[in-house]
PDB file of C-alpha atoms and ligand atoms in Angstrom:
ATOM      1  CA  MET A  21      18.385  -1.232  18.451  1.00  0.00           C
ATOM      2  CA  GLN A  22      20.165   0.306  15.265  1.00  0.00           C
ATOM      3  CA  LEU A  23      23.651  -1.341  14.873  1.00  0.00           C
ATOM      4  CA  LEU A  24      24.464   1.397  11.870  1.00  0.00           C
ATOM      5  CA  ASP A  25      21.694   3.716  10.553  1.00  0.00           C
ATOM      6  CA  PHE A  26      22.084   5.135   6.487  1.00  0.00           C
ATOM      7  CA  SER A  27      19.260   4.655   3.685  1.00  0.00           C
ATOM      8  CA  ALA A  28      18.294   2.368   1.272  1.00  0.00           C
ATOM      9  CA  ASP A  29      20.328   2.923  -2.028  1.00  0.00           C
ATOM     10  CA  LEU A  30      18.907   0.982  -5.173  1.00  0.00           C
ATOM     11  CA  SER A  31      22.590   0.982  -7.355  1.00  0.00           C
ATOM     12  CA  ARG A  32      24.445  -0.874  -4.342  1.00  0.00           C
ATOM     13  CA  SER A  33      21.204  -2.937  -3.922  1.00  0.00           C
ATOM     14  CA  ASN A  34      20.879  -3.228  -7.678  1.00  0.00           C
ATOM     15  CA  ASN A  35      25.033  -4.265  -7.611  1.00  0.00           C
ATOM     16  CA  GLN A  36      24.757  -6.600  -4.909  1.00  0.00           C
ATOM     17  CA  TYR A  37      21.536  -8.894  -6.076  1.00  0.00           C
ATOM     18  CA  THR A  38      23.084  -8.576  -9.932  1.00  0.00           C
ATOM     19  CA  GLN A  39      25.562 -11.542  -7.167  1.00  0.00           C
ATOM     20  CA  LEU A  40      23.384 -13.113  -5.821  1.00  0.00           C
ATOM     21  CA  ALA A  41      20.623 -14.229  -8.519  1.00  0.00           C
ATOM     22  CA  GLU A  42      22.267 -17.296  -9.767  1.00  0.00           C
ATOM     23  CA  ARG A  43      22.750 -18.751  -6.053  1.00  0.00           C
ATOM     24  CA  TYR A  44      19.655 -17.206  -4.818  1.00  0.00           C
ATOM     25  CA  ASP A  45      17.116 -20.121  -5.285  1.00  0.00           C
ATOM     26  CA  ASP A  46      19.886 -22.035  -3.108  1.00  0.00           C
ATOM     27  CA  LEU A  47      21.069 -19.838  -0.527  1.00  0.00           C
ATOM     28  CA  THR A  48      16.827 -19.196   0.818  1.00  0.00           C
ATOM     29  CA  PRO A  49      14.940 -22.246   1.226  1.00  0.00           C
ATOM     30  CA  ARG A  50      14.283 -21.944   4.250  1.00  0.00           C
ATOM     31  CA  LEU A  51      11.924 -19.316   3.625  1.00  0.00           C
ATOM     32  CA  GLU A  52       8.823 -21.609   1.698  1.00  0.00           C
ATOM     33  CA  PRO A  53       6.495 -21.748   5.204  1.00  0.00           C
ATOM     34  CA  ILE A  54       6.803 -17.785   5.672  1.00  0.00           C
ATOM     35  CA  ARG A  55       6.359 -17.773   2.409  1.00  0.00           C
ATOM     36  CA  ARG A  56       3.046 -19.438   1.910  1.00  0.00           C
ATOM     37  CA  ASP A  57       1.821 -17.741   5.625  1.00  0.00           C
ATOM     38  CA  ALA A  58       2.203 -14.411   4.053  1.00  0.00           C
ATOM     39  CA  HIS A  59      -0.161 -15.551   1.349  1.00  0.00           C
ATOM     40  CA  GLN A  60      -2.403 -16.244   2.609  1.00  0.00           C
ATOM     41  CA  LEU A  61      -2.425 -13.641   5.033  1.00  0.00           C
ATOM     42  CA  LEU A  62      -3.729 -11.872   1.779  1.00  0.00           C
ATOM     43  CA  ARG A  63      -6.940 -13.505   1.361  1.00  0.00           C
ATOM     44  CA  LEU A  64      -6.639 -12.724  -1.893  1.00  0.00           C
ATOM     45  CA  THR A  65      -9.633 -13.591  -4.142  1.00  0.00           C
ATOM     46  CA  ALA A  66      -9.998 -14.435  -7.947  1.00  0.00           C
ATOM     47  CA  CYS A  67      -9.932 -11.132 -10.311  1.00  0.00           C
ATOM     48  CA  ASP A  68      -7.275  -9.945  -7.784  1.00  0.00           C
ATOM     49  CA  VAL A  69      -4.923  -7.199  -8.548  1.00  0.00           C
ATOM     50  CA  VAL A  70      -1.604  -8.523  -6.675  1.00  0.00           C
ATOM     51  CA  MET A  71       1.451  -7.194  -6.752  1.00  0.00           C
ATOM     52  CA  ASP A  72       4.630  -9.044  -5.892  1.00  0.00           C
ATOM     53  CA  VAL A  73       7.134  -6.244  -5.116  1.00  0.00           C
ATOM     54  CA  GLY A  74      10.330  -6.593  -5.382  1.00  0.00           C
ATOM     55  CA  CYS A  75       9.144 -10.012  -7.044  1.00  0.00           C
ATOM     56  CA  GLY A  76      13.452 -11.520  -6.999  1.00  0.00           C
ATOM     57  CA  THR A  77      13.180 -14.743  -8.966  1.00  0.00           C
ATOM     58  CA  GLY A  78       9.714 -15.253  -8.740  1.00  0.00           C
ATOM     59  CA  LYS A  79       9.170 -17.705  -6.050  1.00  0.00           C
ATOM     60  CA  SER A  80       5.961 -15.733  -5.197  1.00  0.00           C
ATOM     61  CA  LEU A  81       5.089 -15.830  -8.521  1.00  0.00           C
ATOM     62  CA  ALA A  82       2.838 -19.704  -9.557  1.00  0.00           C
ATOM     63  CA  ALA A  83       1.254 -18.979  -5.909  1.00  0.00           C
ATOM     64  CA  LEU A  84      -0.550 -16.173  -6.697  1.00  0.00           C
ATOM     65  CA  SER A  85      -0.807 -16.803 -10.084  1.00  0.00           C
ATOM     66  CA  ALA A  86      -3.262 -19.585  -9.058  1.00  0.00           C
ATOM     67  CA  SER A  87      -4.422 -17.647  -6.441  1.00  0.00           C
ATOM     68  CA  VAL A  88      -5.873 -14.262  -8.670  1.00  0.00           C
ATOM     69  CA  GLY A  89      -6.945 -16.774 -11.742  1.00  0.00           C
ATOM     70  CA  PRO A  90      -6.736 -16.016 -15.384  1.00  0.00           C
ATOM     71  CA  GLY A  91      -9.441 -12.966 -14.580  1.00  0.00           C
ATOM     72  CA  GLY A  92      -6.479 -11.263 -12.159  1.00  0.00           C
ATOM     73  CA  LYS A  93      -3.722  -9.939 -13.045  1.00  0.00           C
ATOM     74  CA  VAL A  94      -0.030  -9.934 -10.961  1.00  0.00           C
ATOM     75  CA  LEU A  95       1.571  -7.718 -10.837  1.00  0.00           C
ATOM     76  CA  ALA A  96       5.906  -8.127 -10.412  1.00  0.00           C
ATOM     77  CA  VAL A  97       7.870  -5.636  -9.799  1.00  0.00           C
ATOM     78  CA  GLU A  98      11.541  -5.732  -9.860  1.00  0.00           C
ATOM     79  CA  PRO A  99      14.106  -3.314 -10.840  1.00  0.00           C
ATOM     80  CA  CYS A 100      17.764  -5.926 -10.314  1.00  0.00           C
ATOM     81  CA  ALA A 101      17.281  -6.874 -14.004  1.00  0.00           C
ATOM     82  CA  ALA A 102      19.725 -10.721 -12.997  1.00  0.00           C
ATOM     83  CA  MET A 103      16.719 -11.577 -10.296  1.00  0.00           C
ATOM     84  CA  MET A 104      13.415 -10.263 -12.830  1.00  0.00           C
ATOM     85  CA  GLN A 105      15.252 -12.585 -15.805  1.00  0.00           C
ATOM     86  CA  GLN A 106      15.251 -15.488 -13.410  1.00  0.00           C
ATOM     87  CA  ALA A 107      11.848 -14.895 -12.930  1.00  0.00           C
ATOM     88  CA  LYS A 108      10.486 -14.115 -16.260  1.00  0.00           C
ATOM     89  CA  ALA A 109      12.241 -17.641 -17.467  1.00  0.00           C
ATOM     90  CA  ARG A 110      10.433 -19.319 -14.205  1.00  0.00           C
ATOM     91  CA  ALA A 111       7.118 -18.047 -15.122  1.00  0.00           C
ATOM     92  CA  ARG A 112       7.541 -18.802 -18.519  1.00  0.00           C
ATOM     93  CA  SER A 113       8.614 -22.524 -17.961  1.00  0.00           C
ATOM     94  CA  GLN A 114       5.603 -22.789 -15.571  1.00  0.00           C
ATOM     95  CA  ARG A 115       2.966 -21.461 -18.375  1.00  0.00           C
ATOM     96  CA  LEU A 116       2.310 -18.426 -15.695  1.00  0.00           C
ATOM     97  CA  ALA A 117      -0.005 -16.726 -18.098  1.00  0.00           C
ATOM     98  CA  ASN A 118      -1.238 -13.507 -15.714  1.00  0.00           C
ATOM     99  CA  ILE A 119       2.310 -11.897 -14.725  1.00  0.00           C
ATOM    100  CA  GLN A 120       2.873  -8.294 -15.782  1.00  0.00           C
ATOM    101  CA  PHE A 121       6.520  -7.513 -14.997  1.00  0.00           C
ATOM    102  CA  ILE A 122       7.566  -4.374 -14.485  1.00  0.00           C
ATOM    103  CA  ASP A 123      11.893  -3.896 -14.408  1.00  0.00           C
ATOM    104  CA  SER A 124      11.864  -0.956 -12.190  1.00  0.00           C
ATOM    105  CA  ALA A 125      11.929   0.209  -8.649  1.00  0.00           C
ATOM    106  CA  VAL A 126       8.903   0.362  -6.665  1.00  0.00           C
ATOM    107  CA  GLU A 127       9.776   4.146  -6.324  1.00  0.00           C
ATOM    108  CA  ALA A 128      10.139   4.126  -9.985  1.00  0.00           C
ATOM    109  CA  MET A 129       6.588   2.358 -11.238  1.00  0.00           C
ATOM    110  CA  SER A 130       4.466   4.396 -11.583  1.00  0.00           C
ATOM    111  CA  ALA A 131       4.714   4.611 -15.277  1.00  0.00           C
ATOM    112  CA  HIS A 132       3.775   1.313 -15.542  1.00  0.00           C
ATOM    113  CA  VAL A 133       0.991   0.845 -12.846  1.00  0.00           C
ATOM    114  CA  ALA A 134      -2.315   2.932 -12.694  1.00  0.00           C
ATOM    115  CA  GLY A 135      -3.208   3.983  -9.515  1.00  0.00           C
ATOM    116  CA  GLY A 136      -5.534   2.613  -7.213  1.00  0.00           C
ATOM    117  CA  GLN A 137      -5.838  -0.474  -9.258  1.00  0.00           C
ATOM    118  CA  VAL A 138      -4.649  -3.186  -6.793  1.00  0.00           C
ATOM    119  CA  ASN A 139      -5.460  -4.955  -4.188  1.00  0.00           C
ATOM    120  CA  ALA A 140      -3.146  -6.470  -2.471  1.00  0.00           C
ATOM    121  CA  PHE A 141       0.719  -6.604  -1.955  1.00  0.00           C
ATOM    122  CA  LEU A 142       3.193  -8.833  -1.258  1.00  0.00           C
ATOM    123  CA  LEU A 143       6.402  -7.779   0.041  1.00  0.00           C
ATOM    124  CA  MET A 144       9.062 -10.929   1.219  1.00  0.00           C
ATOM    125  CA  PHE A 145      12.460 -10.028   2.429  1.00  0.00           C
ATOM    126  CA  THR A 146      11.921  -6.159   1.280  1.00  0.00           C
ATOM    127  CA  HIS A 147      13.635  -3.688   4.019  1.00  0.00           C
ATOM    128  CA  ASP A 148      14.811  -1.280   1.606  1.00  0.00           C
ATOM    129  CA  VAL A 149      11.484  -0.954   0.137  1.00  0.00           C
ATOM    130  CA  LEU A 150      10.443  -0.532   3.933  1.00  0.00           C
ATOM    131  CA  GLN A 151      12.647   2.059   4.886  1.00  0.00           C
ATOM    132  CA  SER A 152      11.776   4.101   1.863  1.00  0.00           C
ATOM    133  CA  ASP A 153       9.365   6.961   2.580  1.00  0.00           C
ATOM    134  CA  ALA A 154       8.788   6.992  -1.251  1.00  0.00           C
ATOM    135  CA  ALA A 155       8.824   3.509  -2.198  1.00  0.00           C
ATOM    136  CA  LEU A 156       5.633   2.819   0.525  1.00  0.00           C
ATOM    137  CA  ALA A 157       4.227   7.213  -0.911  1.00  0.00           C
ATOM    138  CA  ALA A 158       3.899   5.026  -4.591  1.00  0.00           C
ATOM    139  CA  LEU A 159       2.311   1.741  -2.560  1.00  0.00           C
ATOM    140  CA  MET A 160      -0.250   3.770  -1.446  1.00  0.00           C
ATOM    141  CA  ALA A 161      -0.770   5.905  -4.783  1.00  0.00           C
ATOM    142  CA  ALA A 162      -1.122   2.195  -6.069  1.00  0.00           C
ATOM    143  CA  ALA A 163      -3.666   0.312  -3.790  1.00  0.00           C
ATOM    144  CA  LYS A 164      -7.302  -0.118  -3.841  1.00  0.00           C
ATOM    145  CA  PRO A 165      -9.293   0.917  -1.195  1.00  0.00           C
ATOM    146  CA  ASP A 166      -8.887  -1.453   2.374  1.00  0.00           C
ATOM    147  CA  ALA A 167      -5.988  -2.905   0.203  1.00  0.00           C
ATOM    148  CA  ARG A 168      -4.248  -5.762   1.848  1.00  0.00           C
ATOM    149  CA  PHE A 169      -1.071  -6.183   3.058  1.00  0.00           C
ATOM    150  CA  ALA A 170       1.433  -8.795   4.127  1.00  0.00           C
ATOM    151  CA  LEU A 171       5.271  -8.509   4.466  1.00  0.00           C
ATOM    152  CA  ALA A 172       7.471 -11.237   5.947  1.00  0.00           C
ATOM    153  CA  GLY A 173      11.310 -10.359   6.653  1.00  0.00           C
ATOM    154  CA  GLY A 174      14.577 -11.261   8.619  1.00  0.00           C
ATOM    155  CA  LYS A 175      14.704  -8.822  11.895  1.00  0.00           C
ATOM    156  CA  PHE A 176      17.299  -8.417  14.603  1.00  0.00           C
ATOM    157  CA  PHE A 177      16.383 -10.202  17.739  1.00  0.00           C
ATOM    158  CA  ALA A 178      15.001  -9.011  21.429  1.00  0.00           C
ATOM    159  CA  GLY A 179      16.029  -9.542  24.760  1.00  0.00           C
ATOM    160  CA  PRO A 180      18.696 -10.923  25.618  1.00  0.00           C
ATOM    161  CA  LEU A 181      19.385 -12.228  22.518  1.00  0.00           C
ATOM    162  CA  ALA A 182      20.484  -9.115  21.231  1.00  0.00           C
ATOM    163  CA  ILE A 183      23.633  -9.508  21.448  1.00  0.00           C
ATOM    164  CA  LEU A 184      24.039 -11.529  18.990  1.00  0.00           C
ATOM    165  CA  ASN A 185      22.345  -8.517  16.592  1.00  0.00           C
ATOM    166  CA  PRO A 186      26.250  -7.837  15.076  1.00  0.00           C
ATOM    167  CA  TRP A 187      25.354 -11.462  14.013  1.00  0.00           C
ATOM    168  CA  VAL A 188      22.910 -11.106  12.515  1.00  0.00           C
ATOM    169  CA  GLN A 189      23.367  -7.568  10.737  1.00  0.00           C
ATOM    170  CA  TRP A 190      26.279  -9.869   9.376  1.00  0.00           C
ATOM    171  CA  ARG A 191      24.627 -12.442   8.185  1.00  0.00           C
ATOM    172  CA  GLN A 192      22.353 -10.336   5.995  1.00  0.00           C
ATOM    173  CA  ARG A 193      24.843  -7.027   4.735  1.00  0.00           C
ATOM    174  CA  PRO A 194      24.121  -9.519   1.296  1.00  0.00           C
ATOM    175  CA  TYR A 195      20.252  -9.074   1.331  1.00  0.00           C
ATOM    176  CA  CYS A 196      19.568  -5.368   2.642  1.00  0.00           C
ATOM    177  CA  THR A 197      21.572  -2.086   2.307  1.00  0.00           C
ATOM    178  CA  THR A 198      20.329  -0.238   6.135  1.00  0.00           C
ATOM    179  CA  PHE A 199      19.577  -1.420   8.857  1.00  0.00           C
ATOM    180  CA  ALA A 200      17.494   1.100   9.661  1.00  0.00           C
ATOM    181  CA  ASP A 201      14.025  -0.032  12.263  1.00  0.00           C
ATOM    182  CA  TYR A 202      15.235  -3.450  11.488  1.00  0.00           C
ATOM    183  CA  ASP A 203      14.247  -4.042  15.681  1.00  0.00           C
ATOM    184  CA  ALA A 204      11.195  -3.674  13.988  1.00  0.00           C
ATOM    185  CA  PRO A 205      11.144  -3.558  10.058  1.00  0.00           C
ATOM    186  CA  TRP A 206       7.159  -2.858  10.045  1.00  0.00           C
ATOM    187  CA  ARG A 207       7.513  -0.023  11.992  1.00  0.00           C
ATOM    188  CA  LYS A 208       6.877   2.632   8.771  1.00  0.00           C
ATOM    189  CA  LEU A 209       4.756   1.411   6.795  1.00  0.00           C
ATOM    190  CA  CYS A 210       1.890  -0.228  10.068  1.00  0.00           C
ATOM    191  CA  ALA A 211       2.236   3.530  11.659  1.00  0.00           C
ATOM    192  CA  MET A 212       0.960   4.973   8.164  1.00  0.00           C
ATOM    193  CA  SER A 213      -1.815   7.160   8.305  1.00  0.00           C
ATOM    194  CA  GLY A 214      -5.170   4.647   7.585  1.00  0.00           C
ATOM    195  CA  PHE A 215      -3.411   1.565   8.485  1.00  0.00           C
ATOM    196  CA  ARG A 216      -4.913  -1.380  10.238  1.00  0.00           C
ATOM    197  CA  THR A 217      -2.071  -3.943  11.616  1.00  0.00           C
ATOM    198  CA  GLU A 218      -4.106  -7.266  11.658  1.00  0.00           C
ATOM    199  CA  HIS A 219      -1.050  -9.735  12.200  1.00  0.00           C
ATOM    200  CA  LEU A 220       2.232  -9.395  13.630  1.00  0.00           C
ATOM    201  CA  ALA A 221       4.467 -12.555  15.014  1.00  0.00           C
ATOM    202  CA  GLU A 222       7.933 -13.368  15.322  1.00  0.00           C
ATOM    203  CA  ARG A 223       8.983 -16.284  13.483  1.00  0.00           C
ATOM    204  CA  TYR A 224      12.341 -18.370  13.651  1.00  0.00           C
ATOM    205  CA  GLY A 225      12.633 -17.816  16.999  1.00  0.00           C
ATOM    206  CA  GLY A 226      12.921 -13.892  16.838  1.00  0.00           C
ATOM    207  CA  ILE A 227      14.626 -13.981  14.208  1.00  0.00           C
ATOM    208  CA  ALA A 228      12.298 -13.404  11.929  1.00  0.00           C
ATOM    209  CA  TYR A 229       8.205 -11.508  11.820  1.00  0.00           C
ATOM    210  CA  LEU A 230       4.713 -11.620   9.386  1.00  0.00           C
ATOM    211  CA  ALA A 231       2.969  -8.091  10.223  1.00  0.00           C
ATOM    212  CA  GLY A 232       0.064  -8.661   7.954  1.00  0.00           C
ATOM    213  CA  GLY A 233      -2.592  -5.446   7.488  1.00  0.00           C
ATOM    214  CA  ALA A 234      -5.287  -3.673   5.113  1.00  0.00           C
ATOM    215  CA  TRP A 235      -4.188   0.395   4.235  1.00  0.00           C
ATOM    216  CA  SER A 236      -7.888   2.504   4.172  1.00  0.00           C
ATOM    217  CA  VAL A 237      -6.978   4.992   1.584  1.00  0.00           C
ATOM    218  CA  GLU A 238     -10.367   7.083   3.177  1.00  0.00           C
ATOM    219  CA  THR A 239      -9.472   6.703   7.142  1.00  0.00           C
ATOM    220  CA  SER A 240      -5.689   8.897   5.731  1.00  0.00           C
TER     221      SER A 240
HETATM  222  C1  SAM B  30      15.546 -10.348  -0.240  1.00  0.00           C
HETATM  223  S1  SAM B  30      15.034 -10.324  -2.467  1.00  0.00           S
HETATM  224  C2  SAM B  30      13.326 -10.932  -1.570  1.00  0.00           C
HETATM  225  C3  SAM B  30      13.140 -11.505  -2.865  1.00  0.00           C
HETATM  226  C4  SAM B  30      11.486 -11.948  -3.423  1.00  0.00           C
HETATM  227  N1  SAM B  30      10.971 -10.731  -2.504  1.00  0.00           N
HETATM  228  C5  SAM B  30      11.803 -13.629  -2.744  1.00  0.00           C
HETATM  229  O1  SAM B  30      10.649 -13.518  -1.369  1.00  0.00           O
HETATM  230  O2  SAM B  30      11.829 -14.535  -2.194  1.00  0.00           O
HETATM  231  C6  SAM B  30      15.037  -8.554  -1.944  1.00  0.00           C
HETATM  232  C7  SAM B  30      14.536  -8.039  -3.699  1.00  0.00           C
HETATM  233  O3  SAM B  30      14.448  -6.433  -3.400  1.00  0.00           O
HETATM  234  C8  SAM B  30      14.738  -6.026  -3.976  1.00  0.00           C
HETATM  235  N2  SAM B  30      14.046  -4.089  -4.087  1.00  0.00           N
HETATM  236  C9  SAM B  30      14.963  -3.777  -3.207  1.00  0.00           C
HETATM  237  N3  SAM B  30      15.260  -2.436  -4.008  1.00  0.00           N
HETATM  238  C10 SAM B  30      14.463  -2.192  -4.341  1.00  0.00           C
HETATM  239  C11 SAM B  30      12.772  -1.491  -4.586  1.00  0.00           C
HETATM  240  N4  SAM B  30      12.781   0.285  -3.862  1.00  0.00           N
HETATM  241  N5  SAM B  30      11.583  -1.595  -5.410  1.00  0.00           N
HETATM  242  C12 SAM B  30      11.114  -3.140  -5.684  1.00  0.00           C
HETATM  243  N6  SAM B  30      12.287  -4.013  -5.189  1.00  0.00           N
HETATM  244  C13 SAM B  30      13.457  -3.519  -4.395  1.00  0.00           C
HETATM  245  C14 SAM B  30      16.189  -6.947  -4.950  1.00  0.00           C
HETATM  246  O4  SAM B  30      16.559  -5.931  -6.308  1.00  0.00           O
HETATM  247  C15 SAM B  30      15.568  -8.156  -4.282  1.00  0.00           C
HETATM  248  O5  SAM B  30      15.402  -8.943  -5.206  1.00  0.00           O
END
């Protein structure tokens, strides 16, 4: 079901998150259980390079940093300066040393990220990124063979509860600029040639999802 269908709009997204940045952590405490589960799906090991796509205020950085250790690296990609400012402050206060901050949208990050170096990608509540062909192509260009992906986010209800979807869309408007594929936000990524979906489950009563998988360069 799509109540509105328009492309993601980066400039509008940056404006929205500039307004939200100071309140973002207070508005999103209930995401922590699904954040932990998404992190586990990545199966990170020491020395991995992991990308936190749309890292926001940096709520995933400490766990990712600890999992890859001093020999690994966390690439924290974020286009909204106000959100990134908070991510950097968080990393400083937590003394996280293995983070590389990339002040950019995913679509434009190639100048900062060498191709074929990333073992794992975390996409926590980044619906706009998942709907952008250019963003997905940029992720695949950065991926190592068999790179792992974990994605979590909001979605529309299915079945009888779909009657509530106008309310869902109203609630989520501050957080994304397109509702294309909001019935199955993972659809575009999981349909990419060479992508193996290994986990897909509804969460929070059907209003969110958690998905994981791997992308094999050889079979694409
Ligand atoms: C709902 S927030 C999620 C933040 C963080 N991942 C978390 O778990 O708290 C979505 C984030 O995606 C970022 N974003 C939007 N479009 C993006 C793009 N094209 N490339 C990278 N990040 C993007 C926004 O600026 C925002 O910080």
